[in-house]
PDB file of N, CA and C in Angstrom:
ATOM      1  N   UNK A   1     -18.921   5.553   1.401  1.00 76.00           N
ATOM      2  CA  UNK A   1     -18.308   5.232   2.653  1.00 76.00           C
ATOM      3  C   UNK A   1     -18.073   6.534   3.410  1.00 76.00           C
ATOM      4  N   UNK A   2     -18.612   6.555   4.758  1.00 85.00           N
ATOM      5  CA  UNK A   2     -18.154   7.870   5.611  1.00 85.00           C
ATOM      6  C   UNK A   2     -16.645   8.194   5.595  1.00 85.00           C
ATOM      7  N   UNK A   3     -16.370   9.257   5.648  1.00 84.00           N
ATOM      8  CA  UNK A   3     -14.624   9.731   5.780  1.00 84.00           C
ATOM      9  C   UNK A   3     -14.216   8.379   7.120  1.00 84.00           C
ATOM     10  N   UNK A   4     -15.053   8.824   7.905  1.00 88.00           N
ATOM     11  CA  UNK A   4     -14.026   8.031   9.415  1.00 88.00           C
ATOM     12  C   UNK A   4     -14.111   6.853   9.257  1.00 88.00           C
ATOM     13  N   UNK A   5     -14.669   6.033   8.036  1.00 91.00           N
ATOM     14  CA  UNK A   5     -14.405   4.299   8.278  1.00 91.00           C
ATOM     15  C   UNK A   5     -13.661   4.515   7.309  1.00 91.00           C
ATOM     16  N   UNK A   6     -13.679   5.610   6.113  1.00 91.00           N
ATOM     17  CA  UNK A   6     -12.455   5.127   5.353  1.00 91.00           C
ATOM     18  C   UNK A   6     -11.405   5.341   6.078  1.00 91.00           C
ATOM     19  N   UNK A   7     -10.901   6.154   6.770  1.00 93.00           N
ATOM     20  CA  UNK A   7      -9.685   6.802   7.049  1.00 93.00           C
ATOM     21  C   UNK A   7      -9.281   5.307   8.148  1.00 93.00           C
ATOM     22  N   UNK A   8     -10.272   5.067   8.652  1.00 93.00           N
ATOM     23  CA  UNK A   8     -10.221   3.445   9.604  1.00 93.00           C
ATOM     24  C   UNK A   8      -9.535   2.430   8.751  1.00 93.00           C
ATOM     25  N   UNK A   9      -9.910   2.400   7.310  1.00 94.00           N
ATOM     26  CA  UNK A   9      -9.763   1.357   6.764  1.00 94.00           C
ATOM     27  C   UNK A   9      -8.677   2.022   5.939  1.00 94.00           C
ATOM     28  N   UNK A  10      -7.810   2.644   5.310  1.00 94.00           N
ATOM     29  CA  UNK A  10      -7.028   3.073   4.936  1.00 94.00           C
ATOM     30  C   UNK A  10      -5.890   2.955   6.257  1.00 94.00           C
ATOM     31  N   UNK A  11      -5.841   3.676   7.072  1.00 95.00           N
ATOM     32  CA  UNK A  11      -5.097   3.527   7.743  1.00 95.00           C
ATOM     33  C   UNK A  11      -3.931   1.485   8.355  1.00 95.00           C
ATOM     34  N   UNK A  12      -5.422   1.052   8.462  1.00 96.00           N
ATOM     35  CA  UNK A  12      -5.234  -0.337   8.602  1.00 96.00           C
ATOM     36  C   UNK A  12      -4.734  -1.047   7.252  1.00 96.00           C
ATOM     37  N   UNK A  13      -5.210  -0.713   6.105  1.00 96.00           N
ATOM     38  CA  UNK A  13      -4.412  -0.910   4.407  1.00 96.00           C
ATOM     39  C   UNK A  13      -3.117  -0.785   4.897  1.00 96.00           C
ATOM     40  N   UNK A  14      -2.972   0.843   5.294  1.00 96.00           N
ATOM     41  CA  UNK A  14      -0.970   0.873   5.457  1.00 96.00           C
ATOM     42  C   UNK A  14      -0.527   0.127   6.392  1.00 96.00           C
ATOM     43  N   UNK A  15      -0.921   0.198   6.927  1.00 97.00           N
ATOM     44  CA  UNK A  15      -0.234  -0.834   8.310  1.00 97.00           C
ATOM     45  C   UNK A  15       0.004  -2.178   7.964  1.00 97.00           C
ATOM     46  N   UNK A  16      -0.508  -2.624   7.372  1.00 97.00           N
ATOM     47  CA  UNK A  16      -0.943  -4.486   6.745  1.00 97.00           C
ATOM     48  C   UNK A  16       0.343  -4.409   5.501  1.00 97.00           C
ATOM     49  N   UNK A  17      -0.098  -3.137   4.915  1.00 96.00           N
ATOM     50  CA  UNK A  17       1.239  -3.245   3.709  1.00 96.00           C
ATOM     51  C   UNK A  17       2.556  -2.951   4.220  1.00 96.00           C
ATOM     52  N   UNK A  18       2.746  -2.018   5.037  1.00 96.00           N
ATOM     53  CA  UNK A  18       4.189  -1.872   6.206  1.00 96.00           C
ATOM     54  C   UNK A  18       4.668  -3.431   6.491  1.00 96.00           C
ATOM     55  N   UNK A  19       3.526  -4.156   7.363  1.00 96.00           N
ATOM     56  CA  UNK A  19       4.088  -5.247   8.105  1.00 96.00           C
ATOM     57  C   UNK A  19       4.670  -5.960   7.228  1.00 96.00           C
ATOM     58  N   UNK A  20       3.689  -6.553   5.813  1.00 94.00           N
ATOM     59  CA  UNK A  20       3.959  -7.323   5.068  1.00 94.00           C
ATOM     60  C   UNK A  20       5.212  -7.205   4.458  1.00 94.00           C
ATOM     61  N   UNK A  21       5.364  -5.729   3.874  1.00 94.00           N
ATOM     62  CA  UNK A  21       7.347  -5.208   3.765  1.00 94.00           C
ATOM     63  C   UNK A  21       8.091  -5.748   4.435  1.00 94.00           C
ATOM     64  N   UNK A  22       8.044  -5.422   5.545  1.00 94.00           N
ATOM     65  CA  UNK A  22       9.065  -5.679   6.828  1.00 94.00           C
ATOM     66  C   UNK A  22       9.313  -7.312   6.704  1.00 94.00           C
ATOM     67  N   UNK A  23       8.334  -8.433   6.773  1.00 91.00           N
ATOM     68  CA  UNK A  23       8.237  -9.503   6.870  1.00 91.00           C
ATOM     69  C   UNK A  23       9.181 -10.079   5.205  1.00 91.00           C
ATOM     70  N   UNK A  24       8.990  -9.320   4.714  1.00 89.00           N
ATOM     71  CA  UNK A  24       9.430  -9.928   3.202  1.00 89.00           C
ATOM     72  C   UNK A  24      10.937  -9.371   3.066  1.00 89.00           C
ATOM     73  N   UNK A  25      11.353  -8.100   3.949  1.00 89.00           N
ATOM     74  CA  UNK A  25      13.142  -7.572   3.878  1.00 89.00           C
ATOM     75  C   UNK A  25      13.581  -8.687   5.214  1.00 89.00           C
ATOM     76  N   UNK A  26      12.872  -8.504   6.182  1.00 89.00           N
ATOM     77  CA  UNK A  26      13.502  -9.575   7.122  1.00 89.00           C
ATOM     78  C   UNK A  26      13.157 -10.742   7.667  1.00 89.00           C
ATOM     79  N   UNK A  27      12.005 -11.166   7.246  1.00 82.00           N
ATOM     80  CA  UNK A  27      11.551 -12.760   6.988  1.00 82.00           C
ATOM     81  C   UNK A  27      12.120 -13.630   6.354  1.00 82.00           C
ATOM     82  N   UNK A  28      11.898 -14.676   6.112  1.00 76.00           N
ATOM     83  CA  UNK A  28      11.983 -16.503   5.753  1.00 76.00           C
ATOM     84  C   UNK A  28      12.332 -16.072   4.307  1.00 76.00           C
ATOM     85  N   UNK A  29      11.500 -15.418   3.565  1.00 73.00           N
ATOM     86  CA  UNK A  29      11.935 -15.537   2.439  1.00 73.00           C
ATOM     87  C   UNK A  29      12.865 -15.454   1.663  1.00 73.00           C
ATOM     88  N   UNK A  30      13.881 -14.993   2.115  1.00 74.00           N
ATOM     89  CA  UNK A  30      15.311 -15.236   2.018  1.00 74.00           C
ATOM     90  C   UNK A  30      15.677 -16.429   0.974  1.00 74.00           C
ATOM     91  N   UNK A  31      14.831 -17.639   1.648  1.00 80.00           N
ATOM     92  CA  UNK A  31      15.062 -18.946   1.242  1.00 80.00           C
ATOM     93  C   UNK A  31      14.894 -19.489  -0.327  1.00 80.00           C
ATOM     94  N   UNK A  32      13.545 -18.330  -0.284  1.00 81.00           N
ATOM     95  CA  UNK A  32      12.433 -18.640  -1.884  1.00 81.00           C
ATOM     96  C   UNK A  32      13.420 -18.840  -2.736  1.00 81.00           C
ATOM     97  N   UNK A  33      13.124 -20.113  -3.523  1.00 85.00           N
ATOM     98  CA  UNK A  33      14.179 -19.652  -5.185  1.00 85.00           C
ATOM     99  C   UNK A  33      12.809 -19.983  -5.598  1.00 85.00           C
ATOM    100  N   UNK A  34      13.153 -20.143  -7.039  1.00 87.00           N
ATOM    101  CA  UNK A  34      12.870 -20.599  -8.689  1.00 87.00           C
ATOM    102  C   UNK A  34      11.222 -19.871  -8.387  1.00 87.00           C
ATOM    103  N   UNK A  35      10.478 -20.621  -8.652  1.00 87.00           N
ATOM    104  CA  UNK A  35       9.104 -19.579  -8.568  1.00 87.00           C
ATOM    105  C   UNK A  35       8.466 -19.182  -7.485  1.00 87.00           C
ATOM    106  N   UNK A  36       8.861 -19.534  -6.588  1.00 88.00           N
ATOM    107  CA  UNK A  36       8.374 -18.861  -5.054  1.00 88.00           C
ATOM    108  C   UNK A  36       9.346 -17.804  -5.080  1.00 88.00           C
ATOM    109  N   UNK A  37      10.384 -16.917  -5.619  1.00 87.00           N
ATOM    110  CA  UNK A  37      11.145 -15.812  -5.774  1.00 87.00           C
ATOM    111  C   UNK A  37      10.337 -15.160  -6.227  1.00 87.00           C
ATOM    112  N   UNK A  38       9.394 -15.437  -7.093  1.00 89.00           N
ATOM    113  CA  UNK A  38       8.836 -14.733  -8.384  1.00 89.00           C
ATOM    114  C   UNK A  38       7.495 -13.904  -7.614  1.00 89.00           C
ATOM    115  N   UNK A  39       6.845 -15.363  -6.715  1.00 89.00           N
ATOM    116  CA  UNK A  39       5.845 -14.947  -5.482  1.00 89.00           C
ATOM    117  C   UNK A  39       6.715 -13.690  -4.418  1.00 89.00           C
ATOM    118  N   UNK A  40       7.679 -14.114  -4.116  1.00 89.00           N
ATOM    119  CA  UNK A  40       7.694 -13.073  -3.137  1.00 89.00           C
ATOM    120  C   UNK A  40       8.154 -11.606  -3.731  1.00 89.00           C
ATOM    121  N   UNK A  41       8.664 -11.316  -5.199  1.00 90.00           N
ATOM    122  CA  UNK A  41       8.582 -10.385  -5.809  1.00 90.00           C
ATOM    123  C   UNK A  41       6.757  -9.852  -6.122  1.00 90.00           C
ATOM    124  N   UNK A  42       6.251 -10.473  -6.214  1.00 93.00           N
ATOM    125  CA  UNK A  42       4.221 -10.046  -6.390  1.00 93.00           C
ATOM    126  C   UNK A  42       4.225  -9.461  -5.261  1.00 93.00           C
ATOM    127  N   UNK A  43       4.508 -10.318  -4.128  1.00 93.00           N
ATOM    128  CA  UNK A  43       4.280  -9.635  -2.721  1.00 93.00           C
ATOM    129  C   UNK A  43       5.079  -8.700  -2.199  1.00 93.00           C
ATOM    130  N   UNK A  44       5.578  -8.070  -2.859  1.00 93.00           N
ATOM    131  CA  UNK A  44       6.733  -6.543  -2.492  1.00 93.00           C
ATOM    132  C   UNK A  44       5.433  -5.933  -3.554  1.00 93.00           C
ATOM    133  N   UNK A  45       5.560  -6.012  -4.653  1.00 96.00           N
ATOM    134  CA  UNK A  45       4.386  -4.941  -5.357  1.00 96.00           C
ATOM    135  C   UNK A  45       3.346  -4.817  -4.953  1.00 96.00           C
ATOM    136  N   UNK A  46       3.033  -6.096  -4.626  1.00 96.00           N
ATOM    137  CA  UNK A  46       1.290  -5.953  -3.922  1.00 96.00           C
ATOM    138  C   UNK A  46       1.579  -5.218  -2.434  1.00 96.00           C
ATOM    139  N   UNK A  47       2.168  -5.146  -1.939  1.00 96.00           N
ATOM    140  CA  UNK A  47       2.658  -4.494  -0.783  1.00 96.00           C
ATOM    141  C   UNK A  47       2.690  -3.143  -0.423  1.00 96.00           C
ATOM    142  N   UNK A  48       3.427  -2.638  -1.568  1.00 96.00           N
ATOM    143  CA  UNK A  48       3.494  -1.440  -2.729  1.00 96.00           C
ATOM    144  C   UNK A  48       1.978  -0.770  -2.834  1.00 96.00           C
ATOM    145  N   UNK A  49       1.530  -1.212  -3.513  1.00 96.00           N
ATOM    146  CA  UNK A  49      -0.076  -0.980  -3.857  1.00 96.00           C
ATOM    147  C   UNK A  49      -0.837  -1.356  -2.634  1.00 96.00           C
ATOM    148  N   UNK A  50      -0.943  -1.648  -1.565  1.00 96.00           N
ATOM    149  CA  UNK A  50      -1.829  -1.744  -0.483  1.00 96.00           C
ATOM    150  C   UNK A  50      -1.415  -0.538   0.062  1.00 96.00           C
ATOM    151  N   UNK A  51      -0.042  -0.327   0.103  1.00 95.00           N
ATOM    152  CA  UNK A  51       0.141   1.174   0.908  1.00 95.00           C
ATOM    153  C   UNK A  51      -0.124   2.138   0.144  1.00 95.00           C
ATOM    154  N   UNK A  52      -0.101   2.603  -1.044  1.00 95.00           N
ATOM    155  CA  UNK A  52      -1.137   3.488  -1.899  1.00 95.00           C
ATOM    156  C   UNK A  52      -1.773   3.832  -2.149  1.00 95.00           C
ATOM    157  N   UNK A  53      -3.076   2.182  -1.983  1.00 94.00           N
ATOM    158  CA  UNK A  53      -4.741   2.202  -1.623  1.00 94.00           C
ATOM    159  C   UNK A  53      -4.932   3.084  -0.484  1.00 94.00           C
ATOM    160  N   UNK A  54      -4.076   2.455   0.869  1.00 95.00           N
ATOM    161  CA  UNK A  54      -4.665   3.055   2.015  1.00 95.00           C
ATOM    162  C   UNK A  54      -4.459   4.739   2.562  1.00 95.00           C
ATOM    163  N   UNK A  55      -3.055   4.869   1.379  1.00 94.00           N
ATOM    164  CA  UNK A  55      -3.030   6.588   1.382  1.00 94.00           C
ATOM    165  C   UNK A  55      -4.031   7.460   0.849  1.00 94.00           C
ATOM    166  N   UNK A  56      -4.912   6.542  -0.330  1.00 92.00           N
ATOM    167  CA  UNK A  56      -6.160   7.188  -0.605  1.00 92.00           C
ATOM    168  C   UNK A  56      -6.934   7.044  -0.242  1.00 92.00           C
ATOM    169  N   UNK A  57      -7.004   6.019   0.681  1.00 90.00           N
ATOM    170  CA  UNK A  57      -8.840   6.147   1.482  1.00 90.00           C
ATOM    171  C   UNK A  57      -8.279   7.125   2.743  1.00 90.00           C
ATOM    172  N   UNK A  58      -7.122   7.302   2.981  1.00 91.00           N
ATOM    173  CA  UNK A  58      -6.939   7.984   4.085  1.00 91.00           C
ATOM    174  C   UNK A  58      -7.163   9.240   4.077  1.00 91.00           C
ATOM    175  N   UNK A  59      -6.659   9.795   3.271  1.00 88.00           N
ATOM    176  CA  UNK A  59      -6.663  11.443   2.008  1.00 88.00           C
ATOM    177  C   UNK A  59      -7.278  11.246   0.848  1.00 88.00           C
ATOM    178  N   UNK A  60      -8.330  10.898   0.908  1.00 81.00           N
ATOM    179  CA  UNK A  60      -8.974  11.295  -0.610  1.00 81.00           C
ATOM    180  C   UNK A  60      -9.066  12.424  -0.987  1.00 81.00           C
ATOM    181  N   UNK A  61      -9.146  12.799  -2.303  1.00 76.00           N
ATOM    182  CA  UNK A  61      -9.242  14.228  -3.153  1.00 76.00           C
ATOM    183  C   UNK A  61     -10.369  14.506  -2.981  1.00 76.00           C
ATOM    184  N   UNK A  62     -10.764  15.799  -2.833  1.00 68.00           N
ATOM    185  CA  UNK A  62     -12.688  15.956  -2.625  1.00 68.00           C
ATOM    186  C   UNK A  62     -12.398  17.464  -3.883  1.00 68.00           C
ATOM    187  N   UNK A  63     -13.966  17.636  -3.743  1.00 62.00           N
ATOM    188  CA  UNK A  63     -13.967  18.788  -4.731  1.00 62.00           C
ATOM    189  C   UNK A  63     -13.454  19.839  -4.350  1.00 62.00           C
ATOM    190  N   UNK A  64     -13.144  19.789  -3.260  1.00 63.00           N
ATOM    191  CA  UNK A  64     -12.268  21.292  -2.391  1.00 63.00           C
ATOM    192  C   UNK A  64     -10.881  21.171  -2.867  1.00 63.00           C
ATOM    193  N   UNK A  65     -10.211  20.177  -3.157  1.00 58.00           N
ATOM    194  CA  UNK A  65      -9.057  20.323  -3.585  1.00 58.00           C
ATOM    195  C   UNK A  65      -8.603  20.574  -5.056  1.00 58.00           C
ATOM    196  N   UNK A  66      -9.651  20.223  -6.245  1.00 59.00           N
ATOM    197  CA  UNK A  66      -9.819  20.658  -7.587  1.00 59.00           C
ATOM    198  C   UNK A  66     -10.026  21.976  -7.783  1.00 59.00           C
ATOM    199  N   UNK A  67      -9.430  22.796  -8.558  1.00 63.00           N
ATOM    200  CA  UNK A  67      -9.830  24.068  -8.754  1.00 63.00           C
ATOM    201  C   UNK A  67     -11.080  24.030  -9.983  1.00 63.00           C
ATOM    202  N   UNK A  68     -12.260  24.667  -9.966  1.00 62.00           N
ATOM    203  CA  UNK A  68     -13.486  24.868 -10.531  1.00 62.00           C
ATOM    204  C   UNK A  68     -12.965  25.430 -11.946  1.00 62.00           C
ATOM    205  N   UNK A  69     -12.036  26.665 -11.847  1.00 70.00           N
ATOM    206  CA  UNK A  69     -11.836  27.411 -13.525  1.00 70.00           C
ATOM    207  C   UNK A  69     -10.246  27.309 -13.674  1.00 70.00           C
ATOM    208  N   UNK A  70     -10.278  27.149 -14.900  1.00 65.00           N
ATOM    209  CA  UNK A  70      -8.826  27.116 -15.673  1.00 65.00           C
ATOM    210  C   UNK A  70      -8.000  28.370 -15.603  1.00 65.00           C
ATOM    211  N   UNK A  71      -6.879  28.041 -14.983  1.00 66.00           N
ATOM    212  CA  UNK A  71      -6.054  29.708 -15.041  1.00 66.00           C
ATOM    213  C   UNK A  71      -5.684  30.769 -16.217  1.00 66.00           C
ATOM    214  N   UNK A  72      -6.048  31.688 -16.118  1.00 61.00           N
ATOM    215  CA  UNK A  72      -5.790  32.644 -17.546  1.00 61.00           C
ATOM    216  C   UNK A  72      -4.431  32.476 -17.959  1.00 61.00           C
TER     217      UNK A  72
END
């Protein structure tokens, strides 16, 4: 994948995982009990992990950032 569609598509990852946060601290779900609690706990982690994904397609590690030799 070219840097600029990842960084496209990373960027849009965080944003999707932001909203989805926001929607789940001040949304409906409030309401969830018994196993729809359990769902909207998946969807805080999965939330979690979409904004993580998209910090790495945004900043990926390249070989410029690894050092080549081990320090004496």
């Amino acid at each position: 994948m070219s840097p600029e569609v990842s960084r496209i598509v990373g960027i849009a990852t965080v944003l999707s995982g932001i909203a989805l946060a926001f929607w789940l601290i001040l949304g409906p779900p409030w309401d969830w009990e018994g196993g729809m609690r359990w769902l909207r706990h998946g969807l805080a982690l999965g939330s979690l992990g979409a904004i993580s994904l998209g910090a790495r397609l945004s900043f990926p590690s390249g070989k410029e950032d690894v050092p080549d030799t081990a320090p004496d």
